Coordinates of C-alpha atoms and ligand atoms in Angstrom, one line a residue:
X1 CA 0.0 0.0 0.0
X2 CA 1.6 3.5 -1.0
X3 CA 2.0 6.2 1.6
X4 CA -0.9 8.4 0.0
X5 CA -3.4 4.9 -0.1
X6 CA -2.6 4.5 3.5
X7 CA -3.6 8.0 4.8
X8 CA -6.8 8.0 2.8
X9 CA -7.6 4.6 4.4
X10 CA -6.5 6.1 7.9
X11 CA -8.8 8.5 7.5
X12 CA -12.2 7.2 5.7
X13 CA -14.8 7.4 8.0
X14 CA -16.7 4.3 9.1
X15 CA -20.2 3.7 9.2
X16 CA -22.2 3.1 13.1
X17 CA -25.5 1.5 12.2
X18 CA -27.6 1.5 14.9
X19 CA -30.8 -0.6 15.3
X20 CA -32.0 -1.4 18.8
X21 CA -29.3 0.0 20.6
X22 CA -30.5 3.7 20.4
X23 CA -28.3 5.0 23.2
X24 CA -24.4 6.3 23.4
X25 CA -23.3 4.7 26.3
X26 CA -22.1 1.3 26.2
X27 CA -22.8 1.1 22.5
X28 CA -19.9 -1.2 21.3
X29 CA -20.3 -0.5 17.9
X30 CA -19.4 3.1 18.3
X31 CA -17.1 3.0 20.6
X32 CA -14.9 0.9 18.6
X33 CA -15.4 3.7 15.9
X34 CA -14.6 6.7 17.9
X35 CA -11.6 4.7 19.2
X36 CA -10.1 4.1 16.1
X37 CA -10.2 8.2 15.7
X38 CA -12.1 7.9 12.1
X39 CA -15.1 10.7 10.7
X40 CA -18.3 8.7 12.3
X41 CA -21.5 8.4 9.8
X42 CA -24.0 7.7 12.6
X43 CA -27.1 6.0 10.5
X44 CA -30.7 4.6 11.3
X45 CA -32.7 3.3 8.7
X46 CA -36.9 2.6 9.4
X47 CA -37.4 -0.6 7.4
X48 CA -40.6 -1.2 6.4
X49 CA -39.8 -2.9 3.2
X50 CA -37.5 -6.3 4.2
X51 CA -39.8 -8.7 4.7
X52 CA -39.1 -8.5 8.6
X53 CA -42.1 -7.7 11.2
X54 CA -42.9 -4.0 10.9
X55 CA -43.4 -2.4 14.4
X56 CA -46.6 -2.0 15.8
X57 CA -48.3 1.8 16.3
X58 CA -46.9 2.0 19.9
X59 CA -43.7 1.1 19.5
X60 CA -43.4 3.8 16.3
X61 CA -44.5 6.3 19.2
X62 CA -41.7 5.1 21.2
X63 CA -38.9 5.2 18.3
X64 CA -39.9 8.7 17.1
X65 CA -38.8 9.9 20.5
X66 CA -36.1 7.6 21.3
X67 CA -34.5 8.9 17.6
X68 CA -34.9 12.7 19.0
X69 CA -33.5 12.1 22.1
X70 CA -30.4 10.1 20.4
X71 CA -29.8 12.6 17.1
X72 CA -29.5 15.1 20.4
X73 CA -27.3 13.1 22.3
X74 CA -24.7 12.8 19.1
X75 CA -25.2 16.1 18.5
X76 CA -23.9 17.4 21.6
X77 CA -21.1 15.3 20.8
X78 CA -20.5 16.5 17.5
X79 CA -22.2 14.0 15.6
X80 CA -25.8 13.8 13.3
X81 CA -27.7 11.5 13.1
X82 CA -28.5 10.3 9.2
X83 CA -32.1 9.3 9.0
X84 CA -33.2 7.3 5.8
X85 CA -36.1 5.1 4.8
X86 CA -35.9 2.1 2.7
X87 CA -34.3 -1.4 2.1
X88 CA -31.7 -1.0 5.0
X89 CA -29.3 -3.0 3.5
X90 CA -29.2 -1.5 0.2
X91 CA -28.9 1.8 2.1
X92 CA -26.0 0.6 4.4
X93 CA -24.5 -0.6 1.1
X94 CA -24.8 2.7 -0.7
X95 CA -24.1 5.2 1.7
X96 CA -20.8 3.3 2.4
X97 CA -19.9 3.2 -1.3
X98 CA -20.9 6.5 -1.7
X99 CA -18.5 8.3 0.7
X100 CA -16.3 5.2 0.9
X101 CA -16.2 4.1 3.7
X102 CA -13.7 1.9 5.4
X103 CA -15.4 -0.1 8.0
X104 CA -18.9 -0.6 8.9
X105 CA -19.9 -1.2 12.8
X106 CA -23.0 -3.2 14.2
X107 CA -23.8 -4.3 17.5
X108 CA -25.8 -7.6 16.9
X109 CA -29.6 -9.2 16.5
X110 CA -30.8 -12.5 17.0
X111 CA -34.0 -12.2 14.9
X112 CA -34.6 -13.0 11.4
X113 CA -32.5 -9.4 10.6
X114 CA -29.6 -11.5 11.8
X115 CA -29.6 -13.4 8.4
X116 CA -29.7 -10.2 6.0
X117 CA -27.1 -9.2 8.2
X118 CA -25.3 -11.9 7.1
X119 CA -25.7 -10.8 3.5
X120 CA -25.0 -7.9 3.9
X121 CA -21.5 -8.3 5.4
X122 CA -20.8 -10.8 2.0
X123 CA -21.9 -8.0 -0.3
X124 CA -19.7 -5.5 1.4
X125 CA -16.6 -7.8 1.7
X126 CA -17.1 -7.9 -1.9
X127 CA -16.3 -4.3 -2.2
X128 CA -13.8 -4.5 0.8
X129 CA -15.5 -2.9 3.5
X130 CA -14.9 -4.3 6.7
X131 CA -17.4 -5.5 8.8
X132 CA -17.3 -5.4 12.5
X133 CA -20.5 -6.4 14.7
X134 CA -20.5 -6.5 18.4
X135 CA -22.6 -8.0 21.5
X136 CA -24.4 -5.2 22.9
X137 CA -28.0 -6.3 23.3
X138 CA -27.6 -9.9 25.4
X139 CA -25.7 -10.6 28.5
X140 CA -25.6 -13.7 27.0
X141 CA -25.2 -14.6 22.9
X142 CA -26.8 -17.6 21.7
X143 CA -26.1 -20.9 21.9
X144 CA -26.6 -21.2 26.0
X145 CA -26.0 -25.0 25.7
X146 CA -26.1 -27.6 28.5
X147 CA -23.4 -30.2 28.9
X148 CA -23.6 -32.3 26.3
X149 CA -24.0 -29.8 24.0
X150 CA -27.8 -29.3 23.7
X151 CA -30.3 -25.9 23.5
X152 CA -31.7 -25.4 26.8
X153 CA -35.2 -25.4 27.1
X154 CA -36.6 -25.0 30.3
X155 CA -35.4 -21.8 32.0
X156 CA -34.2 -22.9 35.5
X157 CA -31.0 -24.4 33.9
X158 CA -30.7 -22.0 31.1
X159 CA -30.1 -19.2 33.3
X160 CA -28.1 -21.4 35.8
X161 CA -25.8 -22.2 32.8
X162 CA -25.7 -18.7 31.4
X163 CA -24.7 -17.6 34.8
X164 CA -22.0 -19.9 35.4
X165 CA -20.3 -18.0 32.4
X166 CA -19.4 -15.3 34.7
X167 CA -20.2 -11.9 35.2
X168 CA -21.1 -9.8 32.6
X169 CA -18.7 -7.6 31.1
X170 CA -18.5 -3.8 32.4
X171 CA -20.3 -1.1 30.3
X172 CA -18.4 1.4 28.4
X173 CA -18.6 4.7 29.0
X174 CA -20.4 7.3 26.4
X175 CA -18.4 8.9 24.2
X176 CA -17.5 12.7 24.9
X177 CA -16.3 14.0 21.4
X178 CA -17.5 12.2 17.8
X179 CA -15.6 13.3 14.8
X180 CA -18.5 13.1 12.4
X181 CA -18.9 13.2 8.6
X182 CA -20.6 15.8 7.7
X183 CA -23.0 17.2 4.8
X184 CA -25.0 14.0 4.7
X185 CA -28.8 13.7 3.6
X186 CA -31.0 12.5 5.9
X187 CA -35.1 12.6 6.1
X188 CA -36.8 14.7 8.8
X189 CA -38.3 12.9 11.5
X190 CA -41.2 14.1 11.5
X191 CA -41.8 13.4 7.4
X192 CA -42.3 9.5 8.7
X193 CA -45.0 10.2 11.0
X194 CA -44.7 7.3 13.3
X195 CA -46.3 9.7 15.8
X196 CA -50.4 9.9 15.7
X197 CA -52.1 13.5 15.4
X198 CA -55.3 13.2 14.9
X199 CA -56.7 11.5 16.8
X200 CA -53.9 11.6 18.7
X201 CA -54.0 8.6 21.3
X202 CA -50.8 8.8 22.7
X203 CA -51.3 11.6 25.2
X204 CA -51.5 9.5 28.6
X205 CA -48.2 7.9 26.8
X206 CA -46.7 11.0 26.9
X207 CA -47.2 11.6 30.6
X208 CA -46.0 8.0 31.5
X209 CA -42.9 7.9 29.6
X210 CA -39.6 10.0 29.4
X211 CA -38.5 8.4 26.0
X212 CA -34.7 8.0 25.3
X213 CA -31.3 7.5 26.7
X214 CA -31.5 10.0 29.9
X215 CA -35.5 8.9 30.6
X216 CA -34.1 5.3 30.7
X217 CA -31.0 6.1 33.2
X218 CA -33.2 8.2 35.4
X219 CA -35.7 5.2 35.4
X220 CA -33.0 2.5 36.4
X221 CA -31.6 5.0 39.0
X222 CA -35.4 5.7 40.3
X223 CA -36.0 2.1 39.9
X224 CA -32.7 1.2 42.1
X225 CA -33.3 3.9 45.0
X226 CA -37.3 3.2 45.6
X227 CA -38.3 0.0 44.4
X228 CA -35.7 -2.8 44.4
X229 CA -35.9 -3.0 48.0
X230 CA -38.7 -5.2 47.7
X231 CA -39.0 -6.6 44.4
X232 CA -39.3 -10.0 45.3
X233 CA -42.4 -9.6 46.9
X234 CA -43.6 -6.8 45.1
X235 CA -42.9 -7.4 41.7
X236 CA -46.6 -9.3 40.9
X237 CA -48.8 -6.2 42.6
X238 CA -49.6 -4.5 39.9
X239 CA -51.5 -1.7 42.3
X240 CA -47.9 -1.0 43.8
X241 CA -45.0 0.6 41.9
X242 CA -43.5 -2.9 42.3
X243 CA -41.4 -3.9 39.4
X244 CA -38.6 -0.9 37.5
X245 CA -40.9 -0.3 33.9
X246 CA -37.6 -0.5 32.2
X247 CA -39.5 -3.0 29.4
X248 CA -39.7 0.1 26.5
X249 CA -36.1 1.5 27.4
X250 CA -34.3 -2.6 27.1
X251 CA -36.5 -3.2 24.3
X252 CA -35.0 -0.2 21.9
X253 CA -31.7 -0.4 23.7
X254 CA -32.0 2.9 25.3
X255 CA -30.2 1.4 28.1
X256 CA -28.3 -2.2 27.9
X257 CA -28.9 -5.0 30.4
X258 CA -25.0 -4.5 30.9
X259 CA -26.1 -1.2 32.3
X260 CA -28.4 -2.8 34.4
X261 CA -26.7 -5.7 35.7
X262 CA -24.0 -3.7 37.0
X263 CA -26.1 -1.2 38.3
X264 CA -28.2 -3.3 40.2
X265 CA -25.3 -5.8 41.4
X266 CA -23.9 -1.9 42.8
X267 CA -27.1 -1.3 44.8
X268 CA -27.2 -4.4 46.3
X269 CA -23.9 -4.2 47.4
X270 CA -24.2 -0.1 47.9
X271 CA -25.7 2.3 51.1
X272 CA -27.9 4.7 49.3
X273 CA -31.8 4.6 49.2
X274 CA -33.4 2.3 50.5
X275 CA -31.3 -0.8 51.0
X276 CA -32.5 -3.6 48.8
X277 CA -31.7 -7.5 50.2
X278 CA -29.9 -10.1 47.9
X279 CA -33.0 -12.0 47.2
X280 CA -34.6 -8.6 45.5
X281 CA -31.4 -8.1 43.3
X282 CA -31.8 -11.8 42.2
X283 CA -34.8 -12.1 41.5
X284 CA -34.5 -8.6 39.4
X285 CA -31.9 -10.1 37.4
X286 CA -33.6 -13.4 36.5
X287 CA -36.2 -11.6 35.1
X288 CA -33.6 -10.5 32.5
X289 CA -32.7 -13.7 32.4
X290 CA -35.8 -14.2 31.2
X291 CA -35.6 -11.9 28.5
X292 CA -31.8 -13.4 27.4
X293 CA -34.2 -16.7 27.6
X294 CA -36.6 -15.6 24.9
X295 CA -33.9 -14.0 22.7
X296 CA -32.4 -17.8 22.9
X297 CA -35.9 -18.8 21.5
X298 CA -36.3 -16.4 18.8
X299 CA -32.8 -17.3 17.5
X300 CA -33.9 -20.7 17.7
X301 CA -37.3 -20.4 16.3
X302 CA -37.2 -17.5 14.2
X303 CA -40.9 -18.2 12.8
X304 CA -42.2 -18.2 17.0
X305 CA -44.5 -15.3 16.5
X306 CA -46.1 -16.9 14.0
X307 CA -45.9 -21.3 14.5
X308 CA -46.4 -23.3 17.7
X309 CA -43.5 -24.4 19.5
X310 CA -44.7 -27.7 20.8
X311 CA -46.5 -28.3 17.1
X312 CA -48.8 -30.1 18.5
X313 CA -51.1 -27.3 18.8
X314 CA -51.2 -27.0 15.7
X315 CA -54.5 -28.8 15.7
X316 CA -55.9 -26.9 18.6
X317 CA -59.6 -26.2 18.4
X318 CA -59.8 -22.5 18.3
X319 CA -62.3 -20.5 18.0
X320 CA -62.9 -17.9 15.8
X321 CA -65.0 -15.3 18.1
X322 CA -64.5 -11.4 16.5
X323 CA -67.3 -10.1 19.1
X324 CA -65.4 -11.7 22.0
X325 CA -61.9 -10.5 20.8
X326 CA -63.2 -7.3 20.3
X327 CA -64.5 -6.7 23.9
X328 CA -61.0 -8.5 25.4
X329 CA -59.5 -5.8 23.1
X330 CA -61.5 -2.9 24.0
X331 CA -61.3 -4.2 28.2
X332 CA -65.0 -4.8 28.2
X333 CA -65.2 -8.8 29.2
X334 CA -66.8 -7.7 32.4
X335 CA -63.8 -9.2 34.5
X336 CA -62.5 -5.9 35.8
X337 CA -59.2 -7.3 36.3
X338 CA -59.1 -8.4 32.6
X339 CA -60.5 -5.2 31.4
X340 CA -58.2 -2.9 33.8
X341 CA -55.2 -4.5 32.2
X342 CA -56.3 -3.9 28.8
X343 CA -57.4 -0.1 28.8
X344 CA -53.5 0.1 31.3
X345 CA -52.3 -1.0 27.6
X346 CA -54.4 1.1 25.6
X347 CA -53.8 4.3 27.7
X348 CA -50.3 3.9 28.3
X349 CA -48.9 1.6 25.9
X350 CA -47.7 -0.7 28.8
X351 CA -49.1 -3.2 31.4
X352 CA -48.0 -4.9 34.3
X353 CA -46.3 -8.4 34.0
X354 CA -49.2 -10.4 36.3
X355 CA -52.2 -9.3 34.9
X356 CA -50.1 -9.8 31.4
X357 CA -50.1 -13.2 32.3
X358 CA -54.0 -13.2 33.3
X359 CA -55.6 -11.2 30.1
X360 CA -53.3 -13.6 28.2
X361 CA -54.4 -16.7 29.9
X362 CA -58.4 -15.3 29.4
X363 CA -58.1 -14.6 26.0
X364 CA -56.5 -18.6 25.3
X365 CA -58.1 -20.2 27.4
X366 CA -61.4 -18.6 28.8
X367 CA -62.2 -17.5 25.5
X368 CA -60.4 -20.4 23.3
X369 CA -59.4 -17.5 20.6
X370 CA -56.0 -18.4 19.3
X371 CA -53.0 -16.7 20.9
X372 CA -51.3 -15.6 17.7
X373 CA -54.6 -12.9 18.0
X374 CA -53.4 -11.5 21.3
X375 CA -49.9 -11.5 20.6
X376 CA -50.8 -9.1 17.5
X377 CA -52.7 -7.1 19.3
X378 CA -49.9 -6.3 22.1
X379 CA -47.2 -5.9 18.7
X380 CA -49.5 -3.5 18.0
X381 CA -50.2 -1.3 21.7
X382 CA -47.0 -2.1 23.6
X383 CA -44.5 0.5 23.8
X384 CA -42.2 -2.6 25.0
X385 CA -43.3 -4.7 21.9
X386 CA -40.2 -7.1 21.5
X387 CA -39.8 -9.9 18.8
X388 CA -38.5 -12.4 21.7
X389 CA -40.1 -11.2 25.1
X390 CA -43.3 -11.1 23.1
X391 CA -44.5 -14.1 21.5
X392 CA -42.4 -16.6 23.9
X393 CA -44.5 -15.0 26.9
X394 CA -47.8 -16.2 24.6
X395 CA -46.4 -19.2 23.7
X396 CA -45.7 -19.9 27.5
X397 CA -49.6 -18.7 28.6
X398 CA -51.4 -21.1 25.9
X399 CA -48.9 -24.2 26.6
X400 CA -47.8 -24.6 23.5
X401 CA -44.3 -22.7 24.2
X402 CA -40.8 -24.1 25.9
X403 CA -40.8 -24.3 29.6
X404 CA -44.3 -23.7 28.7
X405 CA -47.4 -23.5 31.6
X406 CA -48.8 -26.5 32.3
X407 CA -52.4 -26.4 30.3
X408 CA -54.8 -27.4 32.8
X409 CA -53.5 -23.8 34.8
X410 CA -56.4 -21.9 34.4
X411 CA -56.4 -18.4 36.0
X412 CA -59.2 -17.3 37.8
X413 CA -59.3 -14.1 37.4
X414 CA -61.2 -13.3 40.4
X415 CA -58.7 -15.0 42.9
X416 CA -56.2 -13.4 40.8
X417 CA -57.7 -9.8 41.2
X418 CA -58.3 -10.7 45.2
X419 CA -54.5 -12.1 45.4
X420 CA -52.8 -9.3 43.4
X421 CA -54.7 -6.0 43.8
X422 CA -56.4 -7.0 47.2
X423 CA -58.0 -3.2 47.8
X424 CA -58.7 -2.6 44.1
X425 CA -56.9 0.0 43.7
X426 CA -55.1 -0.9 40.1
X427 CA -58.7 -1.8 38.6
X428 CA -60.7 1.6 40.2
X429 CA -57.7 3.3 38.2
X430 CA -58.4 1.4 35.0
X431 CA -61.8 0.8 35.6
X432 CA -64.1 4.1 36.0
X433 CA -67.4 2.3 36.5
X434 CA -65.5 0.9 39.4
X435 CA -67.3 3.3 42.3
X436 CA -66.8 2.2 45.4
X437 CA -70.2 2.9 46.4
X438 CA -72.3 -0.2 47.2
X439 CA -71.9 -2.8 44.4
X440 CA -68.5 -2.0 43.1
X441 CA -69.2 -2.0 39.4
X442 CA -71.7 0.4 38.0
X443 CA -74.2 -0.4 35.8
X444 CA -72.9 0.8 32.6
X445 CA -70.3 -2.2 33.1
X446 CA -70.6 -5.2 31.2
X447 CA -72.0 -8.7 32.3
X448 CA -69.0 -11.3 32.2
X449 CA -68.9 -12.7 28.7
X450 CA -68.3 -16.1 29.6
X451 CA -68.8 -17.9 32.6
X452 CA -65.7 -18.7 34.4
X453 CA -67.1 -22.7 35.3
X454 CA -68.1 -23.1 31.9
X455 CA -65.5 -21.9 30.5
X456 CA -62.3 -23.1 32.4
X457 CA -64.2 -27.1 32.3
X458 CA -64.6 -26.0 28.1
X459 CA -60.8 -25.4 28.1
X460 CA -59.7 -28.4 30.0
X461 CA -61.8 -30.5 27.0
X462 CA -60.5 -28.9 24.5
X463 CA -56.5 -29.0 25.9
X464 CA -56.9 -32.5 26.8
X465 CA -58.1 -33.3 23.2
X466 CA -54.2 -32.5 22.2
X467 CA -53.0 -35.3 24.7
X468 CA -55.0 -38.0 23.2
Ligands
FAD1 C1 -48.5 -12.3 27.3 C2 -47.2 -11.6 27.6 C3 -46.6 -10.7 26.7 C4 -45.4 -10.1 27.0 N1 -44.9 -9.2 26.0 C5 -43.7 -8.6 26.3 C6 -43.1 -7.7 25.3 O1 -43.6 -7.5 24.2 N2 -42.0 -7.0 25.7 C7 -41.4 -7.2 26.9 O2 -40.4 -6.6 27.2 N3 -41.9 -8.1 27.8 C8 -43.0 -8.7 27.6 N4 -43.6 -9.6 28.5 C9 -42.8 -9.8 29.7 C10 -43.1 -8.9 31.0 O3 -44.5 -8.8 31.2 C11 -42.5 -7.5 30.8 O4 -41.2 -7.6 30.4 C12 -42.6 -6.7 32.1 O5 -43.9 -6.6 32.5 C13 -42.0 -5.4 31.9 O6 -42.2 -4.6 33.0 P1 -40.9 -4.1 33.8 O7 -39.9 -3.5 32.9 O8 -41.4 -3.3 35.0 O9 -40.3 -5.5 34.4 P2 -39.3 -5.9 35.5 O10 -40.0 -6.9 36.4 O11 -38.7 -4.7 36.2 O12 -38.2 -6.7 34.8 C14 -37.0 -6.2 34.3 C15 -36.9 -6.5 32.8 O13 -36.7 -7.9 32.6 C16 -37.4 -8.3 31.4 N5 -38.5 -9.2 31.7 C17 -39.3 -9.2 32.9 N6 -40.2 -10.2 32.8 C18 -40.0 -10.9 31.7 C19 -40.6 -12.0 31.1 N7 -41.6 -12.7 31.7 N8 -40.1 -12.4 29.9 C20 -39.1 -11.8 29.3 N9 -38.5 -10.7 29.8 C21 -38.9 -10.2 31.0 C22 -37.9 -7.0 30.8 O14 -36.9 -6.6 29.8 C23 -38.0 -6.1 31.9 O15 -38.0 -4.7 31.6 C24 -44.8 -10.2 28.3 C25 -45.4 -11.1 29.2 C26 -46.6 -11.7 28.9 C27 -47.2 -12.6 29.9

């Protein structure tokens, strides 16, 4: 290589793509590329065209302020943030021939996207870009194997194994300075609408939420102070501010679960608020064990949002029922706990893990309706919409999933709501009819659209018809 060839190649910028890791801090992929002292093209591409899932209205909310609050972050660091729209690999490829580029940076997926990646690293090795991809999303890449070599698919010994691997490596620190390329076309944020107007039903979002990097540290550090201490026994009350509502911020990697491992290993170990006890610190992190868990999953079964795990169920008697998905979906079964968990998610794009697991376990099993339905309706109205946590959690309600729950565990929703939110508080938020005053539903509120008997002995039938 001459002299001259050498400088040029010192000097050519590289190319930061970033995909669910919209944050600075601990963001391998640039890191790597401010180290090596190279012109940054920081680049996020909304793909709607690639044949992978396309996100859901509430998590489109979520990304339009996530992208402001990073394209401010870089800024402040020098940086812009290059916003196209489009086939994301024939846009990576062309903005790196285009201002020829040296390297291009990742930090990995597990989904279906993990295979175009693939192709796209061929086509630009072919033109002699280099290709560099971090781990920046999982504590834990895929395979977790067990000892004589196998996938792992019950979660007790999945996250013993992982855990055995040793701690997690530390996060890196943000960036101060970015030496950016400049001069670079990029659409405006607001041309892609993925915020509503009119009618705009993202208000009571709004007031929940603090989207982006800073709303997701002040969360954890919240989160750590008030609410670990207690997390164990808290985490399933979803009339308490029990569990750390970090879901939306992990999901678009506005924070990394290196971030909050280490952070939550400190305030175990640390004297500041209020002093959480080992068991709360473990439990915390198993939970994004969990989440490592179904990433595992969706690597392994990258069609899980779509086909039954344990195939099975694949001749499961489901019923096709519009009216009754219709009133699960608008919160009007006339089981307040049900409904108060679905119009949590239609207000505020989010909704509490426990009654999760009970409007799931209604809509499968009380209602029979398939739980591909419910899973696309929470794509579609979860800020925290995630390809793995998603469609692994309804795999694991309806049975059909691994480590699934046993079929014959049908919730009762009553016990659940007397168990969980024992003054009703949660529902009375959720649930206006709720009035306190003599009967506690008012009579605008719906009759119960199945009976629980009927319908619990109708669902053992029809999950003991797959057995035989
Ligand atoms: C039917 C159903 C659908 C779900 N869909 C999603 C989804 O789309 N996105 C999503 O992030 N979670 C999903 N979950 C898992 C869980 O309900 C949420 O992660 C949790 O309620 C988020 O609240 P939090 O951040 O306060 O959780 P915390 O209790 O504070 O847990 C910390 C983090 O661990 C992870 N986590 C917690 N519980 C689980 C779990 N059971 N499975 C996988 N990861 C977990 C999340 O990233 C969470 O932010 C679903 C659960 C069910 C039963």
């Amino acid at each position: 290589m001459s002299e001259k060839s050498r400088e040029s190649a010192a000097s050519a910028s590289i190319l930061v793509w970033f995909r669910d890791d919209l944050r600075v801090a601990d963001h391998p992929a640039l890191a790597e590329a401010v180290r090596s002292k190279r012109p940054v093209i920081a680049l996020y591409v909304l793909d709607d065209t690639s044949g992978l899932r396309p996100l859901g209205g509430a998590a489109r909310w979520w990304l339009a302020g996530s992208l402001r609050a990073l394209a401010k972050s870089l800024k402040e660091r020098g940086a812009s943030l290059v916003l196209r729209r489009g086939n994301a690999a024939d846009i990576v490829a062309k903005l790196a021939d285009e201002h020829k580029v040296s390297a291009v940076h990742w930090n990995r997926r597990y989904d279906a996207g993990a295979a175009h990646d693939d192709a796209l690293a061929e086509r630009l090795a072919q033109k002699n870009i280099a290709v560099r991809t971090f781990q920046a999303t999982l504590l834990h890449e895929p395979p977790v194997l067990g000892k004589s070599g196998q996938p792992l698919s019950v979660f007790t010994p999945f996250w013993r194994t992982a855990q055995a691997k040793g701690a997690p490596r530390t996060p890196l620190s943000a960036p101060r300075k970015i030496e950016s390329v400049s001069g670079i076309a990029s659409d405006n944020l607001d041309d892609w609408e993925l915020e509503p107007t009119a009618p705009d039903w993202a208000t009571e979002m709004d007031e929940t939420w603090t989207r982006g990097e800073i709303g997701a540290q002040q969360r954890l550090g919240e989160f750590l102070d008030e609410e670990l201490s207690g997390y164990a026994t808290q985490r399933d009350r979803p009339d308490l501010p029990g569990t750390s509502r970090l879901s939306p911020h992990l999901r678009f990697g506005e924070v990394s679960p290196f971030q909050v491992w280490h952070a939550a290993q400190l305030a175990a170990h640390a004297d500041r608020g209020k002093r959480p006890r080992a068991s709360d610190a473990e439990k915390f992190l198993s939970e994004l064990g969990w989440r490592e868990f179904c990433y595992h999953l969706l690597q392994r079964y990258p069609d899980i949002a779509a086909r039954n795990i344990d195939r099975r169920f694949d001749r499961f008697p489901w019923r096709k029922d519009v009216k009754a998905l219709d009133a699960w979906q608008k919160g009007e079964t006339g089981y307040p706990i049900v409904d108060a968990g679905m119009r949590q998610l239609w207000r505020t794009g989010w909704m509490h893990n426990r009654v999760r697991m009970v409007v799931a376990s209604f809509l499968v099993k009380h209602l029979l309706i398939d739980w591909r339905l419910g899973e696309q309706w929470f794509w579609d109205t979860l800020v925290d919409a995630d390809p793995a946590n998603n469609p692994a959690s309804w795999q694991w309600v309806a049975g059909c999933g691994a480590d699934a729950a046993p079929y014959f565990r049908v919730f009762n929703p009553m016990l659940q709501a007397e168990k969980f939110d024992p003054r009703d508080d949660y529902v009375r938020t959720f649930v206006p009819e709720a009035n306190g005053a003599g009967g506690l539903f008012g009579k605008s509120y719906p009759e119960p659209i199945v009976d629980h008997r009927a319908a619990r002995e109708r669902a053992l039938q029809a999950f003991a018809s797959l057995r035989s």
